[in-house]
Each structure stands twice: as structure tokens, then as C-alpha cells.
PDB file of N, CA and C in Angstrom:
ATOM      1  N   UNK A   1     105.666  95.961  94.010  1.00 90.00           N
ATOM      2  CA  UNK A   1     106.688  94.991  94.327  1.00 90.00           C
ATOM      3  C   UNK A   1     107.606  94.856  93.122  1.00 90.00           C
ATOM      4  N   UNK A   2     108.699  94.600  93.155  1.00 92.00           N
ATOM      5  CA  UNK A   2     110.185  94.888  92.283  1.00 92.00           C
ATOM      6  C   UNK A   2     110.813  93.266  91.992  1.00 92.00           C
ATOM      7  N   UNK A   3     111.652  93.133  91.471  1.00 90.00           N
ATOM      8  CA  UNK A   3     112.148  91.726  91.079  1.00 90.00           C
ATOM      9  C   UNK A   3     113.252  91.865  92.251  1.00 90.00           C
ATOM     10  N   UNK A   4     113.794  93.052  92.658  1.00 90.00           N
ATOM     11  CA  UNK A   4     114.250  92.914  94.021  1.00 90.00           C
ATOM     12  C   UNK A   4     113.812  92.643  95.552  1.00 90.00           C
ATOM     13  N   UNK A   5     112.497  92.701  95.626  1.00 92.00           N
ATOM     14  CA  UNK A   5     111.205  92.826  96.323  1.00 92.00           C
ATOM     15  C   UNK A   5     111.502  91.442  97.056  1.00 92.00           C
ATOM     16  N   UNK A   6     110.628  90.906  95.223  1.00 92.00           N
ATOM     17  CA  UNK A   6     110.559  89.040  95.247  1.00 92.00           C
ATOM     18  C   UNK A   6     111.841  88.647  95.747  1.00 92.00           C
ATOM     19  N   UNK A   7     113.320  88.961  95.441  1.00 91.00           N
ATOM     20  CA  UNK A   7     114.783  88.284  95.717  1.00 91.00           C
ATOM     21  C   UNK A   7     114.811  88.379  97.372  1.00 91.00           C
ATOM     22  N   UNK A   8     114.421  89.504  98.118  1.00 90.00           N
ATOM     23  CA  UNK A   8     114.520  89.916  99.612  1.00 90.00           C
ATOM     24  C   UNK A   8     113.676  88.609 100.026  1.00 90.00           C
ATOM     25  N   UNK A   9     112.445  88.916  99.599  1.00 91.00           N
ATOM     26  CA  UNK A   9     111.646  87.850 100.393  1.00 91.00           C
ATOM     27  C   UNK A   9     111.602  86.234 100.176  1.00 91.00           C
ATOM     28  N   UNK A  10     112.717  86.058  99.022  1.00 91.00           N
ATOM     29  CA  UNK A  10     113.008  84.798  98.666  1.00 91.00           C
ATOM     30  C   UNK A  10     114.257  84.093  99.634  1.00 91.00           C
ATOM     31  N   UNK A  11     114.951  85.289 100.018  1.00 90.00           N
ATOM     32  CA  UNK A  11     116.384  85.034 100.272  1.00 90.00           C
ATOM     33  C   UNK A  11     116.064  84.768 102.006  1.00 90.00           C
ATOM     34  N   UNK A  12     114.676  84.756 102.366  1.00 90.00           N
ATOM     35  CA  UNK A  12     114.331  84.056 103.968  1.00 90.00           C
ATOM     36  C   UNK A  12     114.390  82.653 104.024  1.00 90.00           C
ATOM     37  N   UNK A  13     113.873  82.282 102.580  1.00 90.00           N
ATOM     38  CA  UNK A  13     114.123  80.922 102.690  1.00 90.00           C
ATOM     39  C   UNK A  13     115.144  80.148 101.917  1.00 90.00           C
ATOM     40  N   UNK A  14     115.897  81.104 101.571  1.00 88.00           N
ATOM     41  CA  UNK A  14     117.322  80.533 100.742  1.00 88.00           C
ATOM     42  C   UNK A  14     118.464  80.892 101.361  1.00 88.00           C
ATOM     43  N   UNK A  15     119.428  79.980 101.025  1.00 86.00           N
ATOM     44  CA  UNK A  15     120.824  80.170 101.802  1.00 86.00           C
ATOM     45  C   UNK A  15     121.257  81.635 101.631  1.00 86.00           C
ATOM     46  N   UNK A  16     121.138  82.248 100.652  1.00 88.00           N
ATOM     47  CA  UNK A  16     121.338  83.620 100.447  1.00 88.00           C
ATOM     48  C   UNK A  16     121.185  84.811  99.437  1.00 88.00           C
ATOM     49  N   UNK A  17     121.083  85.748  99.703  1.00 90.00           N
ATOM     50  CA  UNK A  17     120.755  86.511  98.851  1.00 90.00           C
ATOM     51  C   UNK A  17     120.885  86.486  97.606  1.00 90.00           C
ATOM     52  N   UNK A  18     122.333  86.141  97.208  1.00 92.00           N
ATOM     53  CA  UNK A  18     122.537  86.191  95.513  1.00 92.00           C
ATOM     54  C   UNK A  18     122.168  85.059  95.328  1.00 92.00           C
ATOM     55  N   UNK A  19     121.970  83.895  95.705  1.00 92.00           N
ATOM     56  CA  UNK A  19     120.890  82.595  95.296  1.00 92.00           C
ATOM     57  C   UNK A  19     119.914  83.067  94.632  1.00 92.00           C
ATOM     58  N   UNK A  20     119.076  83.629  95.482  1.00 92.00           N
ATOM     59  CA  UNK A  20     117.027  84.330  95.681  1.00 92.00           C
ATOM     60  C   UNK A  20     117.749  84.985  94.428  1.00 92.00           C
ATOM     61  N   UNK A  21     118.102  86.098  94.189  1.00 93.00           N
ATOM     62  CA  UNK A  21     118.667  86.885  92.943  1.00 93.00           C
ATOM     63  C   UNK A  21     118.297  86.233  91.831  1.00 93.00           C
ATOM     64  N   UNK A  22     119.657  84.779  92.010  1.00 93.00           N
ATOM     65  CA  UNK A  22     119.739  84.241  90.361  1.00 93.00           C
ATOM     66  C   UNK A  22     118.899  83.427  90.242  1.00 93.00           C
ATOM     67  N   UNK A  23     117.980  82.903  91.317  1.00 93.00           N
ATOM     68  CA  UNK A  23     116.356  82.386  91.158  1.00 93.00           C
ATOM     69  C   UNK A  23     115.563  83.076  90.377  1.00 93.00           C
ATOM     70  N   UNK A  24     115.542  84.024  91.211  1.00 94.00           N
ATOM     71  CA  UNK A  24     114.272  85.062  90.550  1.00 94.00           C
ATOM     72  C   UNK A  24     114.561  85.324  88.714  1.00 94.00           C
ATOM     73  N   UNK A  25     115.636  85.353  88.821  1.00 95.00           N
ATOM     74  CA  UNK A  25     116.354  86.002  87.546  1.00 95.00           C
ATOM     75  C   UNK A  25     116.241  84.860  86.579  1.00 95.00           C
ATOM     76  N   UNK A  26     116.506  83.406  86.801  1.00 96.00           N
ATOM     77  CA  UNK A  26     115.790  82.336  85.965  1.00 96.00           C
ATOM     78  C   UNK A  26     114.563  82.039  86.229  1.00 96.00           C
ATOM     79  N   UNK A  27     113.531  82.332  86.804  1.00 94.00           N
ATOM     80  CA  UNK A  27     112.033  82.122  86.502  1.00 94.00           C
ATOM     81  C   UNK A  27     111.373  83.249  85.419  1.00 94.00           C
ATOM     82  N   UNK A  28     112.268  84.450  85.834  1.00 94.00           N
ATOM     83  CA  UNK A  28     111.648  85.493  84.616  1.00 94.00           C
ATOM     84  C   UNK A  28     112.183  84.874  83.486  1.00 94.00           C
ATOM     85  N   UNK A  29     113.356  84.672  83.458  1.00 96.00           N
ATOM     86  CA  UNK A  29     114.223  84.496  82.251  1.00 96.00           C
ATOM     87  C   UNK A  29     113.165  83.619  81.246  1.00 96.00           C
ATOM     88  N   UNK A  30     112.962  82.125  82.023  1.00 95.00           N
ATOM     89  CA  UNK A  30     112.033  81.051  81.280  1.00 95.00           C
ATOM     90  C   UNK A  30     110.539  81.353  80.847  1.00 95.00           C
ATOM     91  N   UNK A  31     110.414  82.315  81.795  1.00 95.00           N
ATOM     92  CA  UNK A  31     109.190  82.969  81.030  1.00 95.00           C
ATOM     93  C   UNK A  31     109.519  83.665  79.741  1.00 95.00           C
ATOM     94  N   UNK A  32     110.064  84.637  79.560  1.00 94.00           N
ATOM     95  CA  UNK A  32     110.633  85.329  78.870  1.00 94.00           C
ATOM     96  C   UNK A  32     110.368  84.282  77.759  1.00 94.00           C
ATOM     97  N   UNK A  33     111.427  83.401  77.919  1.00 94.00           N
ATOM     98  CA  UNK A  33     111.804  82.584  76.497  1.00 94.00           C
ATOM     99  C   UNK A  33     110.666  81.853  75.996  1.00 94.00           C
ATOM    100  N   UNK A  34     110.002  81.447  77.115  1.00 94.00           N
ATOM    101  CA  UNK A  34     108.605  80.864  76.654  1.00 94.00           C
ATOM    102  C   UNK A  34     107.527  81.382  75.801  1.00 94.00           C
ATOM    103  N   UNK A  35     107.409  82.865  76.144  1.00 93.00           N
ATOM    104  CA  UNK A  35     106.740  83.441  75.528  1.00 93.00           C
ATOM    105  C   UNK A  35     107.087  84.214  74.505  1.00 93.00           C
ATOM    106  N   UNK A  36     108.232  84.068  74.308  1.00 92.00           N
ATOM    107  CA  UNK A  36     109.340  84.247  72.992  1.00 92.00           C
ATOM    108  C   UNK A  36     108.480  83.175  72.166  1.00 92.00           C
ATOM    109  N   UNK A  37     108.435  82.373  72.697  1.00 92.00           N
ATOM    110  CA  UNK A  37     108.251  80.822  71.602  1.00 92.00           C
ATOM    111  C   UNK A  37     106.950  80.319  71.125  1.00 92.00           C
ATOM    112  N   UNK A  38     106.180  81.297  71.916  1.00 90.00           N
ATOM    113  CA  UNK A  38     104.542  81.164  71.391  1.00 90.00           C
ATOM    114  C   UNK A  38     104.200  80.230  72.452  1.00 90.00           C
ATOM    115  N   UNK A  39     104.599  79.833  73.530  1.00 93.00           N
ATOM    116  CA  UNK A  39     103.857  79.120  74.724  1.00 93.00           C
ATOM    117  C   UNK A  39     103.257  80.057  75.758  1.00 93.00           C
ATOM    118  N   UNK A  40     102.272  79.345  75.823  1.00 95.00           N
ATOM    119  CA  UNK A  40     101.869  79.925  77.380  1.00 95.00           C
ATOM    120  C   UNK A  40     101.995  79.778  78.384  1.00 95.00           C
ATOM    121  N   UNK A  41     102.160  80.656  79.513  1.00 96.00           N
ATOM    122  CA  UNK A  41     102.819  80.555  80.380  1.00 96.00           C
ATOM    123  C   UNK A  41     101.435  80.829  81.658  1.00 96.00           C
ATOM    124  N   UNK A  42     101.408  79.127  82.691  1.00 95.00           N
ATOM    125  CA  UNK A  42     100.110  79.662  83.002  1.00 95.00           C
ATOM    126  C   UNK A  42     100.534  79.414  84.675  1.00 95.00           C
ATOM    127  N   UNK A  43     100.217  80.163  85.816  1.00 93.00           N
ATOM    128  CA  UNK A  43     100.784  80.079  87.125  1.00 93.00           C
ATOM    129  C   UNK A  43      99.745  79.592  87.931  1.00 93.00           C
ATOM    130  N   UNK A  44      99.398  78.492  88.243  1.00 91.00           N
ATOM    131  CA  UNK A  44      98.394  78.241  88.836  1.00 91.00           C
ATOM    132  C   UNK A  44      97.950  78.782  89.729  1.00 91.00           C
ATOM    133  N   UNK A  45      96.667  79.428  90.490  1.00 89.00           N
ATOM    134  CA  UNK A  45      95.904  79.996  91.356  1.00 89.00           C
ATOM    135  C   UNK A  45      96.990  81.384  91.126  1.00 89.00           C
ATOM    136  N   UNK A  46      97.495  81.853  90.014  1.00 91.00           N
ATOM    137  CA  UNK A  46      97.874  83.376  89.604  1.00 91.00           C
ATOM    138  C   UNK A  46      97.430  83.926  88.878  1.00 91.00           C
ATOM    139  N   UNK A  47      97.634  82.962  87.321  1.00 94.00           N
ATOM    140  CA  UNK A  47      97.183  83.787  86.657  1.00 94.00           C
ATOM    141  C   UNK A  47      97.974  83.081  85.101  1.00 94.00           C
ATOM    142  N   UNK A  48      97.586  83.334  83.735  1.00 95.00           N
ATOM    143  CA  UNK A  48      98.451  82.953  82.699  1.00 95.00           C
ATOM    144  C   UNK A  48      98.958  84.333  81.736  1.00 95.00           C
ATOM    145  N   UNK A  49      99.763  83.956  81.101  1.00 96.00           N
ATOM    146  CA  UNK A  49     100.572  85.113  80.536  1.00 96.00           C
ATOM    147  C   UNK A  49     100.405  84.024  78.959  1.00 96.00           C
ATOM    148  N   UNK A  50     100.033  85.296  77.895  1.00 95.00           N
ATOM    149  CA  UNK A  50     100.552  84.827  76.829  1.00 95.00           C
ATOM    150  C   UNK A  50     100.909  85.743  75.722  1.00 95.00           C
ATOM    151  N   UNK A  51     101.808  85.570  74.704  1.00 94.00           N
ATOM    152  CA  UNK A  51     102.364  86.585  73.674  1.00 94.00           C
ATOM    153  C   UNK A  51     100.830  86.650  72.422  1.00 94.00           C
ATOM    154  N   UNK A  52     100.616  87.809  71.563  1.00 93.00           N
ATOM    155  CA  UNK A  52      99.788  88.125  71.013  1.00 93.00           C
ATOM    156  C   UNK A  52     100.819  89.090  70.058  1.00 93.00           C
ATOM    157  N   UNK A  53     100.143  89.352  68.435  1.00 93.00           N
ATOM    158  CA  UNK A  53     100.524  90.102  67.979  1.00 93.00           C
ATOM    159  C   UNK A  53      99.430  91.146  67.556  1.00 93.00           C
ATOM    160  N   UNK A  54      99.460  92.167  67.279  1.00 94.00           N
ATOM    161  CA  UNK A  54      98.282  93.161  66.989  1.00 94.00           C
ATOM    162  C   UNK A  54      98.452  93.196  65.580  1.00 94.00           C
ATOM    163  N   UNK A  55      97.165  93.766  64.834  1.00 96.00           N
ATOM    164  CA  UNK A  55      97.331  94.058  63.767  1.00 96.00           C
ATOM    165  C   UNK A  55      97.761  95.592  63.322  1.00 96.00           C
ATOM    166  N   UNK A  56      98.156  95.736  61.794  1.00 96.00           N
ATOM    167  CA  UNK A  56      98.382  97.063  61.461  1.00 96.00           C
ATOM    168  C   UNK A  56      96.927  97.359  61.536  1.00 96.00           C
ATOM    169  N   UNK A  57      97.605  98.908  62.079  1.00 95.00           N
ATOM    170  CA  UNK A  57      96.226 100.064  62.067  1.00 95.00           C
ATOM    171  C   UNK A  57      96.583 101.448  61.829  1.00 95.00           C
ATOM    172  N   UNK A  58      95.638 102.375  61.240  1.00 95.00           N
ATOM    173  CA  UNK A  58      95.813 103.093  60.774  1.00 95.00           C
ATOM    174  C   UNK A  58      95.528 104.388  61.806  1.00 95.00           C
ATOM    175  N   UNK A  59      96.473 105.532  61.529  1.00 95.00           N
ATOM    176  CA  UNK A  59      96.431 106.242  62.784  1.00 95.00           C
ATOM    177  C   UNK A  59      96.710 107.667  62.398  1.00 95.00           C
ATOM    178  N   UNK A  60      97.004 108.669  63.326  1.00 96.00           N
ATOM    179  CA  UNK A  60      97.122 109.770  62.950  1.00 96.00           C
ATOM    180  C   UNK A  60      98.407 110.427  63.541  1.00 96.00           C
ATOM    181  N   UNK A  61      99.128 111.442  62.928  1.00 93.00           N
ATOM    182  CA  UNK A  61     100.687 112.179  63.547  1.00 93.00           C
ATOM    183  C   UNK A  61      99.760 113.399  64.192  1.00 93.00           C
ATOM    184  N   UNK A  62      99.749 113.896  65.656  1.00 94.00           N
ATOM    185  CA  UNK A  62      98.831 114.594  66.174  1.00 94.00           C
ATOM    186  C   UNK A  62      99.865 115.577  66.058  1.00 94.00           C
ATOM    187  N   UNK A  63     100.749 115.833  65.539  1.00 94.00           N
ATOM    188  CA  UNK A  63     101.154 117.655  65.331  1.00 94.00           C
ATOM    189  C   UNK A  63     101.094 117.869  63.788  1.00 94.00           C
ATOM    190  N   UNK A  64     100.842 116.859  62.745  1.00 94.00           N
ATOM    191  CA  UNK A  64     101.021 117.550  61.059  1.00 94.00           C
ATOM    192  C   UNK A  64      99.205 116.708  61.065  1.00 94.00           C
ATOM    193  N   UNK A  65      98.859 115.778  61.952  1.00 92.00           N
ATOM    194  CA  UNK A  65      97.363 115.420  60.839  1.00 92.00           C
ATOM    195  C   UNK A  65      97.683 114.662  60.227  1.00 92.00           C
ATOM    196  N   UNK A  66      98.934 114.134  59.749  1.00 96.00           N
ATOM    197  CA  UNK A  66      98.846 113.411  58.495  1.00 96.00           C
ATOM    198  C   UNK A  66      98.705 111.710  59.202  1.00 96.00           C
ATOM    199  N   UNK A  67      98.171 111.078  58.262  1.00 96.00           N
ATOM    200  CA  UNK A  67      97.747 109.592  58.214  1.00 96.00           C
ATOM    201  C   UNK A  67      99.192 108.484  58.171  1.00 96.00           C
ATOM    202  N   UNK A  68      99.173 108.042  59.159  1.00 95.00           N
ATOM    203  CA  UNK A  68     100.075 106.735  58.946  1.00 95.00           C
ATOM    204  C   UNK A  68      99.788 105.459  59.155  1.00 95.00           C
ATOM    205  N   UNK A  69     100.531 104.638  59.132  1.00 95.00           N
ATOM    206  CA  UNK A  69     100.227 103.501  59.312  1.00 95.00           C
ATOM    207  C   UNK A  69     100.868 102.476  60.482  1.00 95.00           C
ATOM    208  N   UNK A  70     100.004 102.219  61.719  1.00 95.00           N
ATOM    209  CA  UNK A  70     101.114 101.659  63.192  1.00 95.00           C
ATOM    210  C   UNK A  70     101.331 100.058  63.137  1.00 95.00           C
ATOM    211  N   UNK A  71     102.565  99.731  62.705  1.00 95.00           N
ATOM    212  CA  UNK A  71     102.795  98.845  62.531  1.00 95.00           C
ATOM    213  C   UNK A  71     102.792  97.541  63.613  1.00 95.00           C
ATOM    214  N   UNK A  72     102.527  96.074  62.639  1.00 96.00           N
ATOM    215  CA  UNK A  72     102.166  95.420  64.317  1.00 96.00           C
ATOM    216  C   UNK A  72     103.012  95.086  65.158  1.00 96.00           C
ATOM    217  N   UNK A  73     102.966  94.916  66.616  1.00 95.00           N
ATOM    218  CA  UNK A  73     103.410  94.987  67.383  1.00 95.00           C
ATOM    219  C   UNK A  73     103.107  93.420  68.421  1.00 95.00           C
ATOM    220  N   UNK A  74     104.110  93.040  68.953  1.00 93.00           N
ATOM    221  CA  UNK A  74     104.154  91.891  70.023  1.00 93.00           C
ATOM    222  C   UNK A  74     103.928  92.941  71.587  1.00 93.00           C
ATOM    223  N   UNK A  75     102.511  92.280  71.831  1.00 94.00           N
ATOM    224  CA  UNK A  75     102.247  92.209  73.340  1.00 94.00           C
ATOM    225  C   UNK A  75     101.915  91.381  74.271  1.00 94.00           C
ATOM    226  N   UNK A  76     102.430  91.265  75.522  1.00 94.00           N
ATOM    227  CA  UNK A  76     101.575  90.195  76.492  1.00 94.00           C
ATOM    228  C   UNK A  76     100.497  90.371  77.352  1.00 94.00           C
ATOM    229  N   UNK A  77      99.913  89.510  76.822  1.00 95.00           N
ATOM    230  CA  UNK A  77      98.231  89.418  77.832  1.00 95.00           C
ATOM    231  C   UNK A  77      98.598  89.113  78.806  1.00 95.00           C
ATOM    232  N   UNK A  78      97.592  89.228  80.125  1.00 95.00           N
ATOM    233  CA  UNK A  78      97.851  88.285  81.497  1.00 95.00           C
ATOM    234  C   UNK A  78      96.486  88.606  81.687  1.00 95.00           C
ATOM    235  N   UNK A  79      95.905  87.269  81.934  1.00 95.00           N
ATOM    236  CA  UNK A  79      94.496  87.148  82.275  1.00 95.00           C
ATOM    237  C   UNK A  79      94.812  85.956  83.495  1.00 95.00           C
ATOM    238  N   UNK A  80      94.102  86.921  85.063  1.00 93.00           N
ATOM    239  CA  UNK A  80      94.019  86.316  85.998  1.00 93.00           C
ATOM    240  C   UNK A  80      93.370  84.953  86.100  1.00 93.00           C
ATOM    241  N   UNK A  81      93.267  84.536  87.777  1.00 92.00           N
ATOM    242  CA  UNK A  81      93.210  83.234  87.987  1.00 92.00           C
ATOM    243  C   UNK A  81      91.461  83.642  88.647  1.00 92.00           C
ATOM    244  N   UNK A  82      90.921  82.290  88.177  1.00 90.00           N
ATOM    245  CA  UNK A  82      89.620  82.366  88.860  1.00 90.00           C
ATOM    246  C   UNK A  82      89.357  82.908  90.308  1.00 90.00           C
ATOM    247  N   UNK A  83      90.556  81.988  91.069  1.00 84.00           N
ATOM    248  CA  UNK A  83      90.519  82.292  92.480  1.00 84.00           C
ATOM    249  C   UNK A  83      91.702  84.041  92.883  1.00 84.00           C
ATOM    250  N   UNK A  84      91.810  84.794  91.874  1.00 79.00           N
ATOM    251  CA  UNK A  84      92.933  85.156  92.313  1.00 79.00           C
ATOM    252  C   UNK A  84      92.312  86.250  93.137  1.00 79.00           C
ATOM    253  N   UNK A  85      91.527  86.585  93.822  1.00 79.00           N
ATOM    254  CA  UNK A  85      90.911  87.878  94.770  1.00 79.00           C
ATOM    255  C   UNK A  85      90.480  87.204  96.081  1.00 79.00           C
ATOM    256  N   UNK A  86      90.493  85.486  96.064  1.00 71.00           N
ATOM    257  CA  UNK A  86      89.765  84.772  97.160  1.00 71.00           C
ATOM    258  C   UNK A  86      90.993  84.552  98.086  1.00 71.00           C
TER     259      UNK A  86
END
């Protein structure tokens, strides 16, 4: 399913399509920023989303062998909802 997906099936119960659009398009958005900001973002009976940073680790260039170092990186978790398979 697509962020166009969600806008189609939003726009049944909205006056119209580019509404559902710029809906969809501010719920990601506030997520987005939220988890820009170190909040968590939690969807009830979905699921929560939150930002994490990794640490440096040490790694390898698989065509010379030589040793580098992978610098850390911002990722998001999403750890489901208790009920989310029921």
C-alpha cells in the first residue's frame, strides 16, 4: 500500500481527492517532525515509531579489505501493537 493507496481510500470519505492527498501528506509530515524531535510517535492498536541513533562501528571495504570506520547513523524503529494480528 502507497501514500497514494491511503489518499484513494481516504478520498471515500472526504469531499475530495486533493483533500485525502493534503491529509495524508500532513499526518506523515507530523510524524516526520516528531520524530525529527526525539518524540515518539505511538498509533494506538498499530503500532509506535521511534528515532534511534546507532553507534560507530567498525567495518570492512569488500573490494580493497581495508578497515573503516561506519559512521553513526539515525534510524526508525517501529515496534507493533499488542493487538496488531487480532
Amino acid at each position: 500500500m502507497t501514500k497514494n493507496d491511503i489518499a484513494e481510500a481516504l478520498s471515500k470519505i472526504l469531499s475530495s481527492k486533493r483533500e485525502a492527498v493534503a491529509a495524508v501528506n500532513k499526518v506523515f509530515e507530523e510524524m516526520l517532525n516528531s520524530l525529527q524531535n526525539g518524540d515518539k510517535v505511538v498509533i494506538t492498536g498499530f503500532g509506535s515509531f521511534n528515532m534511534f541513533e546507532t553507534k560507530t562501528k567498525n567495518g570492512r571495504n569488500p573490494k580493497t579489505g581495508e578497515k573503516v570506520l561506519i559512521a553513526p547513523m539515525k534510524k526508525i524503529r517501529f515496534k507493533q501493537s499488542k493487538n496488531f494480528f487480532e
